[in-house]
Short mmCIF file of C-alpha atoms in Angstrom, two decimals:
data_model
loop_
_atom_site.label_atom_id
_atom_site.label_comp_id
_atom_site.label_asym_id
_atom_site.label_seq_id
_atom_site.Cartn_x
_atom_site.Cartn_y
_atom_site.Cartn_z
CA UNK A 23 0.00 0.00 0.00
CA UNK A 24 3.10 2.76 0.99
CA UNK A 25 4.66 1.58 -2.12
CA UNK A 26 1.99 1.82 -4.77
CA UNK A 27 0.59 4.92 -3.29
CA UNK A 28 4.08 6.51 -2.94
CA UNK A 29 4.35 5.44 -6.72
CA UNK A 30 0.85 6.53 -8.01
CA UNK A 31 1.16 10.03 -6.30
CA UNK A 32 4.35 11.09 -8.40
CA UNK A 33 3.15 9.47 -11.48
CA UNK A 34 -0.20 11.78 -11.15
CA UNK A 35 1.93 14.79 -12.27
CA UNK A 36 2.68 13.29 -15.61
CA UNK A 37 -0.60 10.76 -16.00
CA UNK A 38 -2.80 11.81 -19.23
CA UNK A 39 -0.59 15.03 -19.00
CA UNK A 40 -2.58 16.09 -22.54
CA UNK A 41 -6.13 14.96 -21.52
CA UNK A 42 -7.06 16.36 -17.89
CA UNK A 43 -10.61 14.77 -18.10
CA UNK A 44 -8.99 11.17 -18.45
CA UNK A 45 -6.32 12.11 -15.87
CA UNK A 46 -9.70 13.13 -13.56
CA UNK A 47 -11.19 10.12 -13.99
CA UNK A 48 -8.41 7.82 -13.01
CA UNK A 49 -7.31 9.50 -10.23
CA UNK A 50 -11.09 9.45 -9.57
CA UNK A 51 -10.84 5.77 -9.38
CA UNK A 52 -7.99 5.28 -7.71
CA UNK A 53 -9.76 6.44 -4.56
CA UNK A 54 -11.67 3.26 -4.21
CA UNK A 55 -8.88 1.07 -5.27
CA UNK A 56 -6.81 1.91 -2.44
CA UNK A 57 -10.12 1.70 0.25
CA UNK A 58 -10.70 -1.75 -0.78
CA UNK A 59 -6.96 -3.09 -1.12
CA UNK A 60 -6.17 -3.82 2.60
CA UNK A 61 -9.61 -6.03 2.24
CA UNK A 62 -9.08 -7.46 -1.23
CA UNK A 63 -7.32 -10.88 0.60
CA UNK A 64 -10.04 -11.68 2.89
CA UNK A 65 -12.03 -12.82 -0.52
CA UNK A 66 -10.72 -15.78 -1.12
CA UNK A 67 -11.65 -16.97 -4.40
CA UNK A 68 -9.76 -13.96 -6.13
CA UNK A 69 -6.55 -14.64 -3.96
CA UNK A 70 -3.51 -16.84 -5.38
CA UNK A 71 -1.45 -18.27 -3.17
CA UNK A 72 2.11 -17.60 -3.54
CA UNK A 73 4.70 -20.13 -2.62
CA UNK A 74 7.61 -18.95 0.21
CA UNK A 75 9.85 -20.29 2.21
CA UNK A 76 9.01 -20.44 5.78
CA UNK A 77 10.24 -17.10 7.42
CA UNK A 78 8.81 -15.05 4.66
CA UNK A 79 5.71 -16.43 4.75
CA UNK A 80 5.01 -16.04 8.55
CA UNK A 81 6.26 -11.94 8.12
CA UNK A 82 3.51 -11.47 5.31
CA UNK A 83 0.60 -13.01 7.44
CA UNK A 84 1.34 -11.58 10.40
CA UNK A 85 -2.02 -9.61 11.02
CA UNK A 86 -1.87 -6.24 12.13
CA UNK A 87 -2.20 -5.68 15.93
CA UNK A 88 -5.33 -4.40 16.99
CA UNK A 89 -4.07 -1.46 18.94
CA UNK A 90 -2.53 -0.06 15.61
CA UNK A 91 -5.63 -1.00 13.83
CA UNK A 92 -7.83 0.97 16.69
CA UNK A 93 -5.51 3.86 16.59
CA UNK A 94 -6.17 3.88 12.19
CA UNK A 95 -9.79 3.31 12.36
CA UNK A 96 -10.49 5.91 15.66
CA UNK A 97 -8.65 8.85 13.80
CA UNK A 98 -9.64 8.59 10.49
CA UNK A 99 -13.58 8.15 11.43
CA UNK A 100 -13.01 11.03 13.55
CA UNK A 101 -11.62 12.50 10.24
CA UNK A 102 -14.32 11.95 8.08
CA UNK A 103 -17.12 12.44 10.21
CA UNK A 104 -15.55 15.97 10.90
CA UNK A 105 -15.87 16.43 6.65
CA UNK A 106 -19.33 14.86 6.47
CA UNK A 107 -20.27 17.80 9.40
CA UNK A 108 -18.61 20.05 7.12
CA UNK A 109 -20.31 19.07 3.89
CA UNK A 110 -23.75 18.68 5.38
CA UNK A 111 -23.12 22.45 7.38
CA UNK A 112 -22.20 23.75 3.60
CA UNK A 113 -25.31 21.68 2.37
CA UNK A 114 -27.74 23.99 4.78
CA UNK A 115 -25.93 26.73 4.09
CA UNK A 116 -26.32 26.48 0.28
CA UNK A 117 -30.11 25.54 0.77
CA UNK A 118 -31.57 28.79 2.54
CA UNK A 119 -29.35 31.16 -0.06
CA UNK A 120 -31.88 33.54 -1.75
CA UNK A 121 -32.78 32.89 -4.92
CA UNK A 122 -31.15 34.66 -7.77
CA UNK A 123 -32.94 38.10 -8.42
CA UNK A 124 -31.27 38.75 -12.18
CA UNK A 125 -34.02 36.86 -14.29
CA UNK A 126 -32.05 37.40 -17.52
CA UNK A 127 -28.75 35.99 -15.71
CA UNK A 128 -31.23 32.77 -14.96
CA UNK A 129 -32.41 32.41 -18.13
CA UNK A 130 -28.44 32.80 -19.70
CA UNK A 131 -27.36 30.08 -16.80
CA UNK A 132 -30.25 27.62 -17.60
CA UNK A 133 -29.89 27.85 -21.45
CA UNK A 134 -25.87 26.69 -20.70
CA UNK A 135 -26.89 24.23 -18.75
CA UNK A 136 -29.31 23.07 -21.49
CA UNK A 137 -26.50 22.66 -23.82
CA UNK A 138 -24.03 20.85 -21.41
CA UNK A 139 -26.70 18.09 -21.09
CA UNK A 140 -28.03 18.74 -18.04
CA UNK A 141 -31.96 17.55 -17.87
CA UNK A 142 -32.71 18.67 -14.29
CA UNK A 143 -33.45 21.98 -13.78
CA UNK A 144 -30.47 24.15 -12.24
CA UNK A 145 -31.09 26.22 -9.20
CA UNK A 146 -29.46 29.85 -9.39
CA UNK A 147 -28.80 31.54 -5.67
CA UNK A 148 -27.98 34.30 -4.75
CA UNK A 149 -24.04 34.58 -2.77
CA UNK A 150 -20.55 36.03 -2.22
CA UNK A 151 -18.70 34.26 -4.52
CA UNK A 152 -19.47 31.97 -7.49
CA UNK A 153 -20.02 28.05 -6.99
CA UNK A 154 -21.59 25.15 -7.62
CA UNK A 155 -22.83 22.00 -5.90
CA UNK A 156 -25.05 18.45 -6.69
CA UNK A 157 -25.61 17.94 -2.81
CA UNK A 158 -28.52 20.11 -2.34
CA UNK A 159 -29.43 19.25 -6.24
CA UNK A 160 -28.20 20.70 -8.99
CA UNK A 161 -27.28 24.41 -7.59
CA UNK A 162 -25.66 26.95 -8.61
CA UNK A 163 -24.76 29.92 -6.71
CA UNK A 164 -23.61 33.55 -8.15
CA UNK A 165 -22.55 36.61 -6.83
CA UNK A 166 -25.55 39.95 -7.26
CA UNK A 167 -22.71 41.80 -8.90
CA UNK A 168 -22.54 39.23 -11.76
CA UNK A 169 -25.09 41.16 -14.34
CA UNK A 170 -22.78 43.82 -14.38
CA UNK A 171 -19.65 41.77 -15.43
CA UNK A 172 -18.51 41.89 -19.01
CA UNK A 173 -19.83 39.41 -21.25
CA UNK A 174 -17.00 37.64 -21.62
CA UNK A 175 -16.34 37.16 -17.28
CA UNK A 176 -20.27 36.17 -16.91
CA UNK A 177 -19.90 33.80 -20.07
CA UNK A 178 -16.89 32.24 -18.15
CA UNK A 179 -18.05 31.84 -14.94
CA UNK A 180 -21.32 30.12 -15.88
CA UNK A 181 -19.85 27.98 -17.72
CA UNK A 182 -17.46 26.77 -15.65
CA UNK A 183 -19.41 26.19 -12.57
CA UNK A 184 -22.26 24.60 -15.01
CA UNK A 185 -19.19 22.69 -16.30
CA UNK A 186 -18.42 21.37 -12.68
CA UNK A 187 -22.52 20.61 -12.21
CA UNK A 188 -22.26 18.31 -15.28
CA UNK A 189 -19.36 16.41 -14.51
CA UNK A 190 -20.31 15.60 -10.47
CA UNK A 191 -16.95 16.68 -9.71
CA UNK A 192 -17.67 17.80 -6.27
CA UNK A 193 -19.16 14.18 -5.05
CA UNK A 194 -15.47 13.01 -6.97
CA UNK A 195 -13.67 15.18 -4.85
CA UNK A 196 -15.65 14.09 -1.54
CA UNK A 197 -14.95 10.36 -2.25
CA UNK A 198 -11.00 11.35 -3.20
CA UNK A 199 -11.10 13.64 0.16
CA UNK A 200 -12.26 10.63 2.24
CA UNK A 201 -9.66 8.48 1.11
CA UNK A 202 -7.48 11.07 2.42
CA UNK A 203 -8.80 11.58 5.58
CA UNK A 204 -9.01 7.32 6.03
CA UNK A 205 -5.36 7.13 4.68
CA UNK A 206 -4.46 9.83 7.10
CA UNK A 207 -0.83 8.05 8.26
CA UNK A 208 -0.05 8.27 4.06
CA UNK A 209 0.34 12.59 4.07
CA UNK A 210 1.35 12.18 0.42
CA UNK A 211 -1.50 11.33 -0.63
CA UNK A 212 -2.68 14.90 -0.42
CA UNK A 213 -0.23 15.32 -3.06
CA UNK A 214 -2.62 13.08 -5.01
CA UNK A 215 -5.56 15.06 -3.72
CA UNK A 216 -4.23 18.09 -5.11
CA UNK A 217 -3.51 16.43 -8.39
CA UNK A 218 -6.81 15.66 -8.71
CA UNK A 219 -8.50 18.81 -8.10
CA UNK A 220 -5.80 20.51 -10.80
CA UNK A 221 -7.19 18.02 -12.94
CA UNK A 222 -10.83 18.42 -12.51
CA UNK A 223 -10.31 22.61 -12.91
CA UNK A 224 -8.74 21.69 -16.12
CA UNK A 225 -11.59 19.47 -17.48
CA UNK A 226 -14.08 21.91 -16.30
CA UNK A 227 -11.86 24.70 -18.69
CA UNK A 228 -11.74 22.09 -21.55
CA UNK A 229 -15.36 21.56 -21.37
CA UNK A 230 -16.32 25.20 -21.00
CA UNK A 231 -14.47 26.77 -23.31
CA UNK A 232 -16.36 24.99 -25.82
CA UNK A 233 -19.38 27.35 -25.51
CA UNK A 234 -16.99 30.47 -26.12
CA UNK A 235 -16.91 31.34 -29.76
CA UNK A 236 -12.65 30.51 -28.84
CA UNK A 237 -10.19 29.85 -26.06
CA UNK A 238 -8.72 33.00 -26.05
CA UNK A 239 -12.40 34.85 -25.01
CA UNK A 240 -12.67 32.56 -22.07
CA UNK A 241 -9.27 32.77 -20.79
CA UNK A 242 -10.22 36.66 -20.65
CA UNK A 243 -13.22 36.15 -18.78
CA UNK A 244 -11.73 33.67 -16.44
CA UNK A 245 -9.27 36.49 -16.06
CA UNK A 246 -11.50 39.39 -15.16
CA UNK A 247 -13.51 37.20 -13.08
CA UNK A 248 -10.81 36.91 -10.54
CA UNK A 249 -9.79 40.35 -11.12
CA UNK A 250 -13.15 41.79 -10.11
CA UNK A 251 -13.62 38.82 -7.04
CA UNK A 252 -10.01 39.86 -5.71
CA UNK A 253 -11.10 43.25 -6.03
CA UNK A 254 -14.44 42.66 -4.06
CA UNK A 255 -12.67 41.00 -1.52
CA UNK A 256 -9.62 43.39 -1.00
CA UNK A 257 -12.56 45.87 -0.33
CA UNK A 258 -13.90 43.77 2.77
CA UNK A 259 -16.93 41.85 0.97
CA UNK A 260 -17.36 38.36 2.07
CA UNK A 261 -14.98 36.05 0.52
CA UNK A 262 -18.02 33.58 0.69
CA UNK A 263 -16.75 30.08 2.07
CA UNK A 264 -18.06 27.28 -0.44
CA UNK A 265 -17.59 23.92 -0.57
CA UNK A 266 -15.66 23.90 -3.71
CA UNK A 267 -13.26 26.12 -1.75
CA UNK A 268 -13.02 24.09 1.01
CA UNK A 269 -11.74 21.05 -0.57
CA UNK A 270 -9.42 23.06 -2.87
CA UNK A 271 -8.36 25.55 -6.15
CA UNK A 272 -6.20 24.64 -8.56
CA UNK A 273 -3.62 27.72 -9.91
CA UNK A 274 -5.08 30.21 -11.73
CA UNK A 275 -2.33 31.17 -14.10
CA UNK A 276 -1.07 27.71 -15.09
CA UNK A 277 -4.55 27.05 -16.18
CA UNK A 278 -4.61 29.89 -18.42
CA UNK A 279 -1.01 29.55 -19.99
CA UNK A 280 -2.50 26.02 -20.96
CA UNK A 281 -5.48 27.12 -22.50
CA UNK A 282 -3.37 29.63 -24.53
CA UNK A 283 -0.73 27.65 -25.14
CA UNK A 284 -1.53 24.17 -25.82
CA UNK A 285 -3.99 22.39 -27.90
CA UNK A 286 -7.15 20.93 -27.29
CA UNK A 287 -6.52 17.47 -25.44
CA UNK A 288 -5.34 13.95 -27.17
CA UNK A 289 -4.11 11.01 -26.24
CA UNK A 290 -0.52 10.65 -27.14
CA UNK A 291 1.58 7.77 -25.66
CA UNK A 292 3.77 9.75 -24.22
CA UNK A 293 1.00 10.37 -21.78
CA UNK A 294 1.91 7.85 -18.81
CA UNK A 295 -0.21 5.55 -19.56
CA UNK A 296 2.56 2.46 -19.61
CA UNK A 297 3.73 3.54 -16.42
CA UNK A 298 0.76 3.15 -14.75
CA UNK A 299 0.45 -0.23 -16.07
CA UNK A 300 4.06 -0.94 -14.60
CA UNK A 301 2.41 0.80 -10.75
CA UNK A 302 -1.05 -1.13 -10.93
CA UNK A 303 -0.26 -4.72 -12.18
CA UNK A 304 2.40 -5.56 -9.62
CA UNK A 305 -0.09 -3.51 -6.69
CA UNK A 306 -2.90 -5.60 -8.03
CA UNK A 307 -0.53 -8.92 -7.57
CA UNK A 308 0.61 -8.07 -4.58
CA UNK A 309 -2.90 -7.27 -2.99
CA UNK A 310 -4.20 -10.38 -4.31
CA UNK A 311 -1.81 -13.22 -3.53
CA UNK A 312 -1.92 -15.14 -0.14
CA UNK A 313 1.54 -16.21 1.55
CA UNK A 314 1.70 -20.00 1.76
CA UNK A 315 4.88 -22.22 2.83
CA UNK A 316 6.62 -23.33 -0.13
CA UNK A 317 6.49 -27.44 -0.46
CA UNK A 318 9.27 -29.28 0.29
CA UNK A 319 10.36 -32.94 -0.19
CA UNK A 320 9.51 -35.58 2.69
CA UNK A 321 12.21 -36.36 4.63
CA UNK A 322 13.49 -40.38 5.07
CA UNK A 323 12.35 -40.39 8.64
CA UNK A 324 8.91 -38.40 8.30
CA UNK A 325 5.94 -40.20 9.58
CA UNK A 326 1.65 -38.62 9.56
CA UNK A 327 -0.07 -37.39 12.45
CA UNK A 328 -2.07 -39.22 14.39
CA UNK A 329 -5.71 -37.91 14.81
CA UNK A 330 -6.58 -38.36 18.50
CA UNK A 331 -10.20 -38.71 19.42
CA UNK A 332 -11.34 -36.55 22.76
CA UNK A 333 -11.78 -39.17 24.73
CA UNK A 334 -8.18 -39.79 24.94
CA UNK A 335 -6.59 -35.96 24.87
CA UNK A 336 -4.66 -36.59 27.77
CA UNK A 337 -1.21 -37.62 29.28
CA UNK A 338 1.16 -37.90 26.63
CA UNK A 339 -1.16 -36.65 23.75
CA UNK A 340 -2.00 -33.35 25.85
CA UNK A 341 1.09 -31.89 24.33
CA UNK A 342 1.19 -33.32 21.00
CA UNK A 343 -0.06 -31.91 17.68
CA UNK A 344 -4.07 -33.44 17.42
CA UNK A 345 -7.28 -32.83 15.38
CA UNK A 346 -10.12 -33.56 16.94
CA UNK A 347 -13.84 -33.40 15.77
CA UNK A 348 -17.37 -34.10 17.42
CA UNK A 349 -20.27 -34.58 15.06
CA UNK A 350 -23.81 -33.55 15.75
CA UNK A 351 -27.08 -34.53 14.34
CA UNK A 352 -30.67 -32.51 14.64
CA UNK A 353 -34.27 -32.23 13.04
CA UNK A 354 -35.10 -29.43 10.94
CA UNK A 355 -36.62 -26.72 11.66
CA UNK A 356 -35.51 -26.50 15.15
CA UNK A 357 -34.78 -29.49 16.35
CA UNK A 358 -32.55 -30.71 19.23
CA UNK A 359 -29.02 -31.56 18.31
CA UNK A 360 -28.24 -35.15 18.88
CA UNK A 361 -24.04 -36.61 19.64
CA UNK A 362 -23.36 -38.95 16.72
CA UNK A 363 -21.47 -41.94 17.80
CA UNK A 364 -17.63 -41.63 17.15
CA UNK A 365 -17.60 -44.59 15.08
CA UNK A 366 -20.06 -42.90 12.17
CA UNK A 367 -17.87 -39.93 12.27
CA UNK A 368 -16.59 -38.79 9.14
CA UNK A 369 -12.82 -38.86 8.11
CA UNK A 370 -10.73 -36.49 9.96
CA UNK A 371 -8.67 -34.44 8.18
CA UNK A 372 -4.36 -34.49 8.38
CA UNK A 373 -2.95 -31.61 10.16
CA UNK A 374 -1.44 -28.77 7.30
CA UNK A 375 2.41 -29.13 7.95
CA UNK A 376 2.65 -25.13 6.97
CA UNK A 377 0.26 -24.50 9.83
CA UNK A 378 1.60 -26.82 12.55
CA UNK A 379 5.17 -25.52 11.84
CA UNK A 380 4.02 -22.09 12.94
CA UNK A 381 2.26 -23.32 15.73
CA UNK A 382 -1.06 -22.36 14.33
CA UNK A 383 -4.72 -23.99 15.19
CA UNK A 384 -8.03 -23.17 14.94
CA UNK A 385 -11.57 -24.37 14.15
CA UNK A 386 -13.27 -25.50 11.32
CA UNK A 387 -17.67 -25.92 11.40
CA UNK A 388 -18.70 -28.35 8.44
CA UNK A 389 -22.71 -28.59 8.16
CA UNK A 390 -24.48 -30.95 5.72
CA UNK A 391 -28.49 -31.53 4.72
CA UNK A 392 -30.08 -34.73 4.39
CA UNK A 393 -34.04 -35.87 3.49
CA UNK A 394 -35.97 -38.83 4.55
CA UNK A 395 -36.75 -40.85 1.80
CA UNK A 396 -38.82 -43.90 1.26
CA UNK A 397 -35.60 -45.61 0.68
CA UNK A 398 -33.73 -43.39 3.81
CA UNK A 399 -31.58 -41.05 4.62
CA UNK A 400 -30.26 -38.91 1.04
CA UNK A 401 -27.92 -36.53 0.89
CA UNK A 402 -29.43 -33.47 -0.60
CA UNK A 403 -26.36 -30.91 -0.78
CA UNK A 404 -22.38 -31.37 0.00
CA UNK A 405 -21.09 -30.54 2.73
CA UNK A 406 -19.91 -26.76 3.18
CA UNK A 407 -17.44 -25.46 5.55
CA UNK A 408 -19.97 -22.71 7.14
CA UNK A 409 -17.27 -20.81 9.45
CA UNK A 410 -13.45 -21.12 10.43
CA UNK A 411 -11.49 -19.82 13.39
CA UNK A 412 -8.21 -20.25 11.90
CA UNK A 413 -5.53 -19.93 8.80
CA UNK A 414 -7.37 -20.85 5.65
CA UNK A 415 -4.54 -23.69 5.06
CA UNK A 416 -7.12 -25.73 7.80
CA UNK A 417 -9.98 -25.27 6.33
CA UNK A 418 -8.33 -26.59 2.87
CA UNK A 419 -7.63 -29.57 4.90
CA UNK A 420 -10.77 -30.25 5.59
CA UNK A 421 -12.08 -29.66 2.45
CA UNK A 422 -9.66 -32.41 1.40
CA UNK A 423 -11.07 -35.00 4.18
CA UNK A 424 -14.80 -34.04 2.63
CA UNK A 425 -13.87 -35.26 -0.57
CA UNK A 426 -13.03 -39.01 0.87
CA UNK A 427 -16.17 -41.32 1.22
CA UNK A 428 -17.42 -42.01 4.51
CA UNK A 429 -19.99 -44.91 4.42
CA UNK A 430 -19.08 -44.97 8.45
CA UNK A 431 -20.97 -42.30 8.70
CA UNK A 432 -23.86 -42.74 6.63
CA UNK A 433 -24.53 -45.98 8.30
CA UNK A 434 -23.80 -44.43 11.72
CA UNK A 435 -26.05 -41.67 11.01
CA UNK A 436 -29.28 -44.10 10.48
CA UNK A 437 -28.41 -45.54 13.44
CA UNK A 438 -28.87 -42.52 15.34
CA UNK A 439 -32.23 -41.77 13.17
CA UNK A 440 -33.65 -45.13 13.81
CA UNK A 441 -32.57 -45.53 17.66
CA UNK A 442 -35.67 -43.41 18.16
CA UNK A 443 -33.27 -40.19 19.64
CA UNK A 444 -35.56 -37.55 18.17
CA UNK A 445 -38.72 -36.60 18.77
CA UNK A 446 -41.66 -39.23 19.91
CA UNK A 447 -43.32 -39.16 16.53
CA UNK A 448 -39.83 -40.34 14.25
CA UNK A 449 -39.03 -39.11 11.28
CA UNK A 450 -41.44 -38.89 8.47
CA UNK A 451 -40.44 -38.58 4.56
CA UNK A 452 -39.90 -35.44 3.58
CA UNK A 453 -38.27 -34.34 7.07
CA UNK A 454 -34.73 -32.76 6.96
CA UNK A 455 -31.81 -33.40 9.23
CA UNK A 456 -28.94 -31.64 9.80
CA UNK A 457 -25.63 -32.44 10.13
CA UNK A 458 -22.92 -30.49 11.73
CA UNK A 459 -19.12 -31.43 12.66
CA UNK A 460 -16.78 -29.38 14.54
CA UNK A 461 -13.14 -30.39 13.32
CA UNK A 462 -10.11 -28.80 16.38
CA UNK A 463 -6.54 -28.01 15.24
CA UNK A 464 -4.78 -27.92 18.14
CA UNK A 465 -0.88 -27.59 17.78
CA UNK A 466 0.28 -28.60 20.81
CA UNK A 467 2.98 -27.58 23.40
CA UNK A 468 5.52 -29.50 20.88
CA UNK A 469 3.81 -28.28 17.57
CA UNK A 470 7.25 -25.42 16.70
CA UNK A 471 10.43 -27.79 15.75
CA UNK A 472 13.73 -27.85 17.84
CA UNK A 473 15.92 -24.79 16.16
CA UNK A 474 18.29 -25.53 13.47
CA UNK A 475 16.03 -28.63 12.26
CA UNK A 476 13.98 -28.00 8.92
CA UNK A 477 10.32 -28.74 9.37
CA UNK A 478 8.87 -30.76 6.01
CA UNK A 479 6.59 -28.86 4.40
#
């Protein structure tokens, strides 16, 4: 995560350096890329397991303590529920704004907005300073002074802040402010933050000067805009605090050297696309894989485990590696669960060498339907591993033993269904029963190896 954000926040300066919208947008979606890496291995079907020797392996699963993890979570909810005050304070605040008196400036703003795309109609408000939000709906908000602009400033400004309403940019700049605020330990990713806002002011230029007869015409009016707002507010008006301005400006003058200088936006490839191929596909590898012990050959001398049942988990066996299980048996719905006899119990599965040199146990709950039939007892699904207390190396185990036959335990389970140990009235056809077993790693007292002797893995 340090890495590929360190890497993705200095390849933002150069990323799509001709195309700003494009650059937007993937910076846009980096935001939840980075949220949901940390999680991405707890899905295990889209996980790969890669293959290391023993020390590595144990480094990369060490989980992360919870006091650290406390300490992350506590300050960056504290962080974002201090912005989602702030957003839903500039929310109200936007909502009881006057309505815009200049009916001619309303009809010019909704007319732009009819050629940007925008179907919903645009509110215009009355404020200090222009700005625009999709929070309260589609809102726009411009200062009283605005109808006596030039027509090239008023042309500028409602463009661009009808620009930002089509484009969503400032729920984009929320999500990319939260992932701040939740990364707050990673301070370079306001780097990236700031990238991103440059980007979206560009867009919104790109997009806007396209209803200027030319470039040139809105670069002026983007130019005496900020003239006449610096002015207003060097005279002790209300710099008007908006939520745009909150979360950020990009520079002024380097957007309007662009617009003069360089051409409209295309993809070259020169653009950094390639390198952030070379950033996301080993990021994307390394979220996904899953540490495992790399196999080894079996020594001469190497003999199995021994499952031990509980009956006889004690003296010598008390310290020794075991895997235990107890097998239950109940009518559905709701029924009592019944002990099945430890001779119909299924196969028990062999203890993962990888896990027992690490000293690591856990638990693993296997449950399984059945129907009474006229001929007995059917299976009417597999069985499924329902929950696991535990690395997933046991659970693999077990899914292993599930795959062996066990006509132990159908007979065994019969037994138990025709010994009469349910209810009074028996079991009818059509009833269900199910079955659950409860497999136990335990590693033992003994489980780690003597140092300087390889464990076989």
């Amino acid at each position: 995560m340090v890495a590929a954000s360190l890497a993705l926040t200095v390849l933002a300066a150069s990323l799509f350096r001709r195309d700003p919208g494009r650059r937007r947008t993937w910076l846009a979606l980096l935001a939840p890329l980075l949220a949901l890496a940390p999680w991405w291995p707890t899905i295990g079907p889209l996980t790969w397991p890669l293959g290391l020797s023993a020390p590595a392996a144990a480094l990369l699963a060490e989980p992360l303590p919870w006091l650290a993890a406390i300490l992350w979570w506590g300050v960056a909810a504290a962080l974002i529920a201090r912005l989602g005050f702030v957003v839903q304070r500039e929310r109200h605040r936007l909502e009881t704004l006057p309505a815009h008196p200049d009916a001619g400036l309303v009809a010019d703003c909704r007319a732009l907005a009819r050629q940007l795309g925008l179907s919903r109609p645009v509110a215009v408000r009355l404020g200090a300073a222009p700005c625009a939000s999709t929070l309260a709906g589609l809102t726009v908000v411009l200062p009283g002074t605005l109808g006596r602009w030039s027509a090239e400033a008023r042309a500028a400004v409602l463009a661009h802040e009808l620009a930002h309403l089509a484009q969503r940019n400032d729920r984009q700049m929320l999500l990319v402010r939260m992932l701040v605020d939740w990364y707050w330990w990673m301070p370079w990713l306001r780097g990236l933050y700031r990238r991103y806002v440059e980007a979206m002011e560009e867009s919104c230029d790109d997009r806007a000067s396209r209803l200027l007869p030319s470039r040139s015409d809105y670069v002026r009016g983007l130019v005496d805009a900020a003239r006449r707002l610096t002015a207003a507010d060097a005279a002790g008006a209300p710099a008007g605090t908006t939520l745009t301005a909150l979360l950020g400006h990009s520079h002024l003058g380097a957007r309007a050297a662009r617009l003069i200088e360089r051409p409209r936006p295309t993809l070259r490839t020169g653009d950094g696309r390639g390198w952030l191929a070379a950033v996301l596909l080993p990021f994307v590898l390394a979220t996904t894989m899953e540490p495992v012990t790399a196999a080894r050959p079996w020594p001469a001398d190497a003999r199995p485990l021994r499952s031990v049942p509980p009956a006889t988990d004690t003296g010598e066996h008390a310290s020794s590696p075991r895997v235990t299980s107890s097998t239950s048996v109940r009518l559905l719905p709701g029924g009592t669960w019944r002990p099945v006899p430890d001779s119909a119990r299924g196969p028990r599965p062999v203890y993962p060498i990888d896990a027992l040199a690490h000293g690591l146990g856990g638990t693993v709950i296997v449950e399984q339907r059945f129907e009474q039939t006229p001929a007995g007892l059917v299976a009417r699904a597999a069985p499924q591993i329902v929950s696991r207390d535990g690395p997933r190396p046991l659970a693999r185990a077990v899914a292993r033993a599930l795959a062996r036959p066990s006509p132990e335990l159908a007979a065994g389970l019969r037994g138990v269904v025709a010994g009469s140990r349910f209810d009074a009235a028996g079991l009818r056809p059509g009833a269900h029963v199910q079955l659950r077993t409860v497999y136990r790693f335990v590693p033992g007292r003994d489980a780690h190896p003597p140092a300087g002797k390889e464990v076989p893995q």
